[in-house]
Short mmCIF file of C-alpha atoms in Angstrom, two decimals:
data_model
loop_
_atom_site.label_atom_id
_atom_site.label_comp_id
_atom_site.label_asym_id
_atom_site.label_seq_id
_atom_site.Cartn_x
_atom_site.Cartn_y
_atom_site.Cartn_z
CA MET A 27 61.85 2.51 -3.11
CA ARG A 28 65.30 1.39 -4.43
CA ARG A 29 64.07 -2.21 -4.56
CA GLU A 30 61.04 -1.27 -6.72
CA THR A 31 63.30 0.70 -9.09
CA ALA A 32 65.73 -2.20 -9.36
CA GLU A 33 62.94 -4.65 -10.17
CA ALA A 34 61.52 -2.30 -12.82
CA SER A 35 64.98 -1.79 -14.34
CA ALA A 36 65.57 -5.52 -14.43
CA ALA A 37 62.27 -6.06 -16.21
CA VAL A 38 63.18 -3.48 -18.87
CA PRO A 39 66.98 -3.60 -19.56
CA VAL A 40 67.86 -0.05 -20.49
CA GLY A 41 70.73 2.24 -19.58
CA ARG A 42 68.86 5.32 -18.23
CA LEU A 43 66.86 5.33 -15.02
CA GLY A 44 63.91 7.42 -16.34
CA ARG A 45 63.34 5.47 -19.50
CA PRO A 46 61.42 2.44 -18.11
CA LEU A 47 58.64 4.74 -16.87
CA ARG A 48 58.32 6.39 -20.25
CA LEU A 49 58.23 3.03 -21.98
CA GLY A 50 55.61 1.78 -19.51
CA MET A 51 53.33 4.72 -20.23
CA ALA A 52 53.78 4.26 -23.97
CA ALA A 53 52.96 0.57 -23.69
CA ALA A 54 49.83 1.30 -21.66
CA LEU A 55 48.64 3.83 -24.21
CA ALA A 56 49.36 1.41 -27.04
CA LEU A 57 47.40 -1.34 -25.33
CA ALA A 58 44.48 1.04 -24.73
CA SER A 59 44.50 2.00 -28.40
CA VAL A 60 44.55 -1.63 -29.46
CA GLY A 61 41.67 -2.38 -27.10
CA ALA A 62 39.63 0.48 -28.47
CA ALA A 63 40.36 -0.45 -32.07
CA SER A 64 39.58 -4.13 -31.53
CA ALA A 65 36.17 -3.51 -29.94
CA GLN A 66 33.34 -4.71 -32.17
CA PRO A 67 31.47 -1.80 -33.77
CA ALA A 68 28.00 -1.37 -32.32
CA GLU A 69 24.95 0.60 -33.39
CA LEU A 70 21.89 0.94 -31.19
CA THR A 71 18.57 1.84 -32.79
CA VAL A 72 16.91 4.25 -30.34
CA GLY A 73 13.17 4.98 -30.39
CA MET A 74 12.49 8.58 -29.35
CA ALA A 75 9.58 9.56 -27.13
CA PHE A 76 10.28 13.21 -28.03
CA SER A 77 11.68 14.92 -31.07
CA SER A 78 15.44 15.33 -30.83
CA ARG A 79 14.88 18.95 -31.91
CA LEU A 80 13.04 19.87 -28.71
CA PRO A 81 15.46 21.81 -26.45
CA ALA A 82 16.58 20.01 -23.28
CA LEU A 83 13.79 17.45 -23.66
CA GLY A 84 14.85 15.53 -26.76
CA SER A 85 18.13 17.24 -27.60
CA PRO A 86 20.22 15.28 -25.03
CA ALA A 87 19.79 12.09 -27.07
CA ALA A 88 21.17 13.79 -30.18
CA TRP A 89 24.05 15.25 -28.16
CA VAL A 90 24.92 11.83 -26.69
CA SER A 91 24.79 10.30 -30.15
CA GLU A 92 27.23 12.88 -31.52
CA ARG A 93 29.62 12.54 -28.57
CA LEU A 94 29.74 8.74 -28.77
CA GLU A 95 30.44 8.79 -32.48
CA THR A 96 33.27 11.28 -31.95
CA LEU A 97 34.82 9.50 -28.97
CA THR A 98 34.81 6.10 -30.68
CA ASP A 99 35.70 7.20 -34.21
CA GLY A 100 32.32 5.94 -35.33
CA SER A 101 32.51 2.47 -33.79
CA LEU A 102 29.68 3.15 -31.30
CA THR A 103 26.65 4.96 -32.67
CA LEU A 104 23.01 5.64 -31.83
CA ALA A 105 20.53 5.61 -34.70
CA LEU A 106 17.68 7.83 -33.48
CA GLN A 107 14.15 7.03 -34.63
CA GLU A 108 12.10 10.20 -34.32
CA PRO A 109 8.46 10.09 -33.11
CA GLY A 110 6.35 8.66 -35.89
CA GLU A 111 9.15 6.31 -36.93
CA ALA A 112 9.39 4.60 -33.54
CA PRO A 113 6.66 2.91 -31.48
CA PRO A 114 4.46 5.36 -29.51
CA PRO A 115 5.87 6.41 -26.12
CA GLN A 116 3.68 3.95 -24.19
CA GLY A 117 4.94 1.13 -26.40
CA LEU A 118 8.65 1.76 -26.04
CA LEU A 119 9.17 -0.26 -22.85
CA PRO A 120 7.58 -3.48 -24.19
CA ALA A 121 9.42 -3.09 -27.51
CA VAL A 122 12.83 -2.61 -25.89
CA SER A 123 12.30 -5.35 -23.32
CA ALA A 124 11.30 -7.84 -26.05
CA GLY A 125 14.33 -6.92 -28.16
CA GLU A 126 12.20 -5.54 -30.98
CA LEU A 127 14.05 -2.26 -30.47
CA ASP A 128 17.61 -1.88 -29.18
CA ALA A 129 16.90 1.13 -27.00
CA ALA A 130 14.65 4.11 -26.34
CA TYR A 131 15.06 7.65 -25.10
CA THR A 132 12.00 8.13 -22.96
CA TRP A 133 10.21 9.49 -19.91
CA PRO A 134 9.23 6.74 -17.42
CA GLY A 135 5.84 8.36 -16.84
CA TYR A 136 4.84 6.70 -20.10
CA ASP A 137 5.57 3.30 -18.53
CA ARG A 138 3.07 3.61 -15.69
CA GLN A 139 0.40 1.54 -17.43
CA HIS A 140 2.88 -1.35 -17.43
CA LEU A 141 4.64 -0.48 -14.15
CA PRO A 142 2.92 1.98 -11.77
CA ALA A 143 6.11 2.75 -9.81
CA ALA A 144 7.87 3.99 -12.97
CA VAL A 145 6.21 7.41 -12.70
CA LEU A 146 8.11 8.12 -9.48
CA PHE A 147 11.39 8.06 -11.42
CA SER A 148 10.08 10.64 -13.89
CA ALA A 149 8.17 13.40 -12.07
CA VAL A 150 6.30 13.67 -8.79
CA PRO A 151 3.88 16.46 -7.79
CA PHE A 152 5.61 18.64 -5.18
CA GLY A 153 8.58 16.28 -5.45
CA MET A 154 12.30 16.83 -5.74
CA LYS A 155 13.93 19.76 -7.47
CA PRO A 156 16.33 18.73 -10.26
CA TRP A 157 19.51 18.80 -8.18
CA ALA A 158 17.77 17.00 -5.29
CA PHE A 159 16.57 14.27 -7.65
CA GLN A 160 20.11 13.75 -8.90
CA ALA A 161 21.37 13.54 -5.31
CA TRP A 162 18.80 10.87 -4.47
CA TYR A 163 19.26 8.98 -7.72
CA ARG A 164 23.07 8.99 -7.80
CA PHE A 165 24.00 8.79 -4.12
CA ARG A 166 21.00 7.59 -2.09
CA GLY A 167 20.07 4.39 -3.87
CA GLY A 168 17.62 5.63 -6.48
CA GLU A 169 19.51 4.20 -9.46
CA ALA A 170 19.78 0.69 -8.03
CA LEU A 171 16.15 0.81 -6.93
CA MET A 172 15.01 1.74 -10.44
CA GLN A 173 16.88 -1.18 -12.03
CA GLU A 174 15.45 -3.48 -9.36
CA VAL A 175 11.86 -2.31 -9.88
CA TYR A 176 11.95 -2.76 -13.65
CA ALA A 177 13.65 -6.16 -13.40
CA GLY A 178 11.26 -7.26 -10.66
CA ALA A 179 8.32 -6.55 -12.97
CA GLY A 180 9.88 -8.78 -15.63
CA TYR A 181 11.30 -6.13 -17.98
CA ALA A 182 14.67 -6.96 -19.52
CA VAL A 183 16.04 -3.43 -19.73
CA HIS A 184 18.94 -1.35 -18.45
CA LEU A 185 18.29 2.33 -17.70
CA GLU A 186 20.64 5.30 -17.72
CA LEU A 187 19.55 8.73 -16.48
CA CYS A 188 20.29 10.79 -19.57
CA GLY A 189 18.40 14.07 -19.27
CA LEU A 190 16.84 16.27 -16.61
CA VAL A 191 14.83 19.44 -16.99
CA SER A 192 13.71 22.13 -14.60
CA PRO A 193 10.09 22.80 -13.60
CA GLU A 194 7.43 22.68 -16.26
CA THR A 195 4.74 25.27 -16.52
CA ALA A 196 1.63 24.43 -14.52
CA GLY A 197 -0.33 24.72 -17.75
CA TRP A 198 -1.79 27.01 -20.37
CA PHE A 199 -5.26 28.37 -19.63
CA ARG A 200 -7.80 30.83 -21.00
CA GLY A 201 -7.91 32.68 -17.69
CA PRO A 202 -6.43 32.76 -14.18
CA VAL A 203 -6.69 29.91 -11.68
CA GLU A 204 -7.68 31.35 -8.31
CA SER A 205 -9.14 28.24 -6.63
CA LEU A 206 -9.47 24.49 -6.97
CA GLN A 207 -12.94 25.02 -8.40
CA ALA A 208 -11.31 26.23 -11.63
CA PHE A 209 -10.46 22.59 -12.43
CA ASP A 210 -13.94 21.18 -11.88
CA GLY A 211 -15.39 20.22 -15.26
CA LEU A 212 -12.36 21.51 -17.15
CA ASP A 213 -11.25 19.61 -20.26
CA ILE A 214 -7.47 19.62 -19.97
CA ARG A 215 -4.50 17.74 -21.35
CA PHE A 216 -2.33 16.65 -18.41
CA ALA A 217 0.19 13.87 -17.76
CA GLY A 218 1.45 11.70 -14.94
CA LEU A 219 0.42 11.88 -11.30
CA GLY A 220 -0.50 15.54 -11.78
CA GLY A 221 -3.25 14.43 -14.13
CA ASP A 222 -4.56 12.10 -11.41
CA VAL A 223 -4.70 15.04 -9.02
CA LEU A 224 -6.74 17.17 -11.43
CA ALA A 225 -9.05 14.26 -12.18
CA ARG A 226 -9.69 13.99 -8.44
CA LEU A 227 -10.72 17.66 -8.53
CA GLY A 228 -13.31 17.03 -11.25
CA ALA A 229 -11.28 17.77 -14.39
CA ASP A 230 -11.76 15.72 -17.55
CA VAL A 231 -8.11 14.78 -18.13
CA HIS A 232 -6.92 13.93 -21.65
CA ARG A 233 -3.57 12.09 -22.09
CA LEU A 234 -2.63 13.44 -25.51
CA PRO A 235 0.75 13.27 -27.29
CA ASP A 236 2.40 16.56 -28.12
CA PHE A 237 1.49 16.49 -31.82
CA ALA A 238 -2.24 16.26 -31.00
CA ILE A 239 -2.45 19.14 -28.52
CA ASN A 240 -2.82 22.10 -30.90
CA GLU A 241 -5.58 20.46 -32.93
CA ALA A 242 -7.44 19.50 -29.75
CA LEU A 243 -7.30 23.13 -28.57
CA GLU A 244 -8.41 24.50 -31.94
CA ASP A 245 -11.30 22.02 -32.17
CA GLY A 246 -12.46 22.70 -28.60
CA VAL A 247 -11.76 19.15 -27.42
CA ILE A 248 -9.71 20.63 -24.58
CA ASP A 249 -9.75 24.09 -23.00
CA ALA A 250 -6.33 23.99 -21.33
CA THR A 251 -3.12 22.00 -21.45
CA GLU A 252 0.33 21.37 -20.04
CA PHE A 253 3.18 19.68 -21.82
CA SER A 254 6.69 20.67 -20.81
CA ILE A 255 9.07 23.50 -19.96
CA PRO A 256 8.35 27.00 -21.33
CA VAL A 257 10.78 26.85 -24.25
CA VAL A 258 9.38 23.50 -25.44
CA ASP A 259 5.78 24.72 -25.10
CA GLN A 260 6.72 27.77 -27.14
CA ARG A 261 8.27 25.58 -29.86
CA LEU A 262 4.95 23.73 -30.03
CA GLY A 263 3.10 27.02 -30.51
CA LEU A 264 1.04 26.92 -27.33
CA ASP A 265 1.71 30.62 -26.74
CA GLN A 266 -0.21 31.34 -29.96
CA LEU A 267 -3.33 29.53 -28.76
CA LEU A 268 -3.59 30.35 -25.04
CA LYS A 269 -2.55 33.52 -23.25
CA PHE A 270 -2.36 32.48 -19.59
CA ASN A 271 0.78 30.53 -18.71
CA LEU A 272 0.66 29.41 -15.09
CA LEU A 273 3.61 28.83 -12.76
CA PRO A 274 5.01 27.17 -10.70
CA GLY A 275 5.10 23.67 -12.17
CA TRP A 276 3.82 21.96 -9.03
CA HIS A 277 3.11 18.69 -10.85
CA GLN A 278 6.67 18.32 -12.22
CA PRO A 279 9.31 20.26 -10.26
CA SER A 280 11.78 18.22 -12.29
CA SER A 281 11.38 15.76 -15.15
CA ALA A 282 13.86 12.98 -15.85
CA GLN A 283 14.55 11.27 -19.17
CA TYR A 284 16.42 8.00 -19.64
CA LEU A 285 18.23 5.94 -22.21
CA MET A 286 16.58 2.52 -21.89
CA VAL A 287 18.57 -0.33 -23.47
CA ASN A 288 17.54 -3.94 -23.98
CA ARG A 289 19.42 -5.86 -21.28
CA ALA A 290 20.93 -8.49 -23.56
CA ARG A 291 22.00 -5.77 -25.98
CA TRP A 292 23.55 -3.81 -23.09
CA GLU A 293 25.46 -6.81 -21.78
CA ALA A 294 26.77 -7.59 -25.29
CA LEU A 295 28.55 -4.23 -25.39
CA THR A 296 32.11 -4.09 -24.13
CA GLU A 297 32.85 -2.65 -20.71
CA ARG A 298 34.42 0.37 -22.43
CA GLN A 299 31.35 0.95 -24.60
CA ARG A 300 29.03 0.76 -21.60
CA GLY A 301 31.29 3.13 -19.70
CA LEU A 302 31.26 5.66 -22.52
CA ILE A 303 27.46 5.56 -22.69
CA ARG A 304 27.21 6.09 -18.93
CA LEU A 305 29.69 8.95 -19.05
CA ALA A 306 27.96 10.64 -22.00
CA CYS A 307 24.55 10.33 -20.33
CA GLN A 308 25.83 11.81 -17.09
CA ALA A 309 27.25 14.76 -19.01
CA ALA A 310 24.02 15.11 -21.00
CA THR A 311 21.97 15.23 -17.79
CA GLY A 312 23.81 18.28 -16.49
CA ARG A 313 23.86 19.86 -19.94
CA ALA A 314 20.10 19.43 -20.39
CA LEU A 315 19.39 21.20 -17.11
CA ALA A 316 21.68 24.08 -18.04
CA GLU A 317 20.05 24.33 -21.47
CA ALA A 318 16.59 24.35 -19.93
CA GLU A 319 17.41 27.02 -17.37
CA SER A 320 18.97 29.27 -19.99
CA ALA A 321 16.26 28.82 -22.61
CA ASN A 322 13.32 29.06 -20.19
CA ALA A 323 14.32 32.48 -18.93
CA GLU A 324 14.50 33.78 -22.49
CA SER A 325 11.25 32.03 -23.43
CA LEU A 326 9.24 33.69 -20.67
CA ARG A 327 10.50 37.09 -21.76
CA GLN A 328 9.50 36.39 -25.36
CA GLN A 329 6.07 35.09 -24.36
CA GLN A 330 5.32 38.27 -22.46
CA ALA A 331 6.31 40.30 -25.53
CA TYR A 332 3.78 38.25 -27.51
CA GLY A 333 0.99 39.12 -25.07
CA VAL A 334 1.13 36.03 -22.85
CA ARG A 335 0.36 36.68 -19.21
CA ILE A 336 2.73 34.79 -16.92
CA ALA A 337 0.49 34.15 -13.93
CA SER A 338 1.16 32.57 -10.55
CA ILE A 339 -1.01 30.06 -8.76
CA PRO A 340 -1.85 31.51 -5.32
CA GLU A 341 0.09 29.91 -2.49
CA ARG A 342 -3.07 28.81 -0.68
CA VAL A 343 -4.13 26.91 -3.82
CA LEU A 344 -0.70 25.28 -4.01
CA HIS A 345 -1.11 24.02 -0.43
CA GLN A 346 -4.50 22.59 -1.35
CA LEU A 347 -3.11 20.92 -4.45
CA ALA A 348 -0.30 19.45 -2.34
CA ASP A 349 -2.82 17.91 0.07
CA VAL A 350 -4.71 16.29 -2.81
CA ALA A 351 -1.45 15.09 -4.37
CA GLN A 352 -0.38 13.42 -1.12
CA THR A 353 -3.72 11.61 -0.95
CA VAL A 354 -3.42 10.38 -4.54
CA ILE A 355 0.16 9.17 -4.01
CA ARG A 356 -0.66 7.48 -0.71
CA GLU A 357 -3.54 5.56 -2.32
CA GLN A 358 -1.31 4.36 -5.16
CA ALA A 359 1.32 3.27 -2.65
CA GLU A 360 -1.32 1.22 -0.83
CA ALA A 361 -2.28 -0.45 -4.11
CA ASP A 362 1.20 -1.33 -5.40
CA GLU A 363 4.12 -2.73 -3.39
CA ALA A 364 6.86 -1.46 -5.72
CA PHE A 365 5.32 2.01 -5.79
CA ALA A 366 5.25 1.97 -1.98
CA ARG A 367 8.95 1.05 -1.74
CA VAL A 368 10.07 3.79 -4.11
CA TRP A 369 7.86 6.39 -2.46
CA ALA A 370 9.17 5.43 0.98
CA ALA A 371 12.77 5.83 -0.26
CA GLN A 372 12.01 9.26 -1.70
CA ARG A 373 10.20 10.41 1.46
CA GLU A 374 13.14 9.27 3.59
CA PHE A 375 15.56 11.27 1.45
CA MET A 376 13.35 14.37 1.44
CA ALA A 377 12.99 14.29 5.22
CA ASP A 378 16.77 14.51 5.37
CA TYR A 379 17.13 17.00 2.52
CA VAL A 380 14.40 19.61 3.14
CA PRO A 381 16.00 21.16 6.26
CA TRP A 382 19.20 21.73 4.27
CA ASP A 383 17.28 23.05 1.26
CA ASN A 384 15.29 25.49 3.40
CA ARG A 385 18.42 27.00 4.94
CA ALA A 386 20.89 26.82 2.07
CA HIS A 387 19.32 28.99 -0.62
CA VAL A 388 18.90 32.74 -0.62
CA PRO A 389 15.18 33.66 -0.72
CA ALA A 390 13.86 34.73 -4.12
CA SER A 391 12.76 38.07 -2.69
CA VAL A 392 16.42 39.02 -2.12
CA TYR A 393 17.31 38.32 -5.75
CA GLU A 394 14.30 40.32 -6.90
CA ARG A 395 15.47 43.32 -4.89
CA LEU A 396 19.03 43.01 -6.20
CA TYR A 397 18.37 42.38 -9.87
CA LEU A 398 14.83 43.41 -10.77
CA GLU A 399 14.27 46.63 -8.88
CA ALA A 400 15.54 49.83 -10.47
CA ASP A 401 18.86 51.22 -9.15
#
């Protein structure tokens, strides 16, 4: 210890023992400031798959943009292109990969026509709850696997998990759903693998963007729809058009959004700039889930006040839907090698996780007795 102090004192010739440490800290801070100031300013143009005004779904991108501008004194900014200004959601991946667009804030389910395995990183019927998805993605290899799958398909992009929302509604209907037969012949807007499940049950599935849903309902093109979490659906006005809101969201127990950056553009950023983006996106992911959970509870209460019936899909029907979903997923895994690898990784994690999940959480019936029953 005395030898280290002597060497430090020799390097900085001062009279007081404590001063070299203070000077060292000051020098480090000065160097950090110089490094930050000397970084080349960077602006990323970001195509939005969702409006930045939609709570928890699009709002994380706006929050990240504001944080980055503040943290870097304006030297690192995101210029958000709202839907209508940017390419359509299904066109964001090709545009970013080709360098026609710096980045996109998107849901990988839109990429499935280019890359079937992408949907598994967005939402899976009867898949992981939000916190389980984060555990798999952050600590069980999901993040590396996602980068590998996109690169292996020839897409020059870097992806950052940047938003995560809780279960969606199972859809808005004109009446209750008591059996699988309710879907046979039904014209319905539905997305992702859940749409494949309903198509297998005889539904005529329409893959409509959010701005086309209300008109399709009013014109009778569709009879039912799903889009997102309750508060987002309410913002779109679905509670004014249909009065049966079904839960639980079996088709999307969690939904993940990402900041997708052109790989060359990403690598041209400094290490500090990349680190700030990663940090802001990680914070935005947790914030989005908290925003969703808070707003959804309030939204359901408001919907009921407006005459919406919050209905539950019977458990026996959920088991039947789960069986169909497993068949659909298994067939897609057989048809696509990358899809099969991702699905195998998720199944391996869930086999490990489900026993913990089953034992760790207090049953909902206990909370109902404590908080919903009269004293």
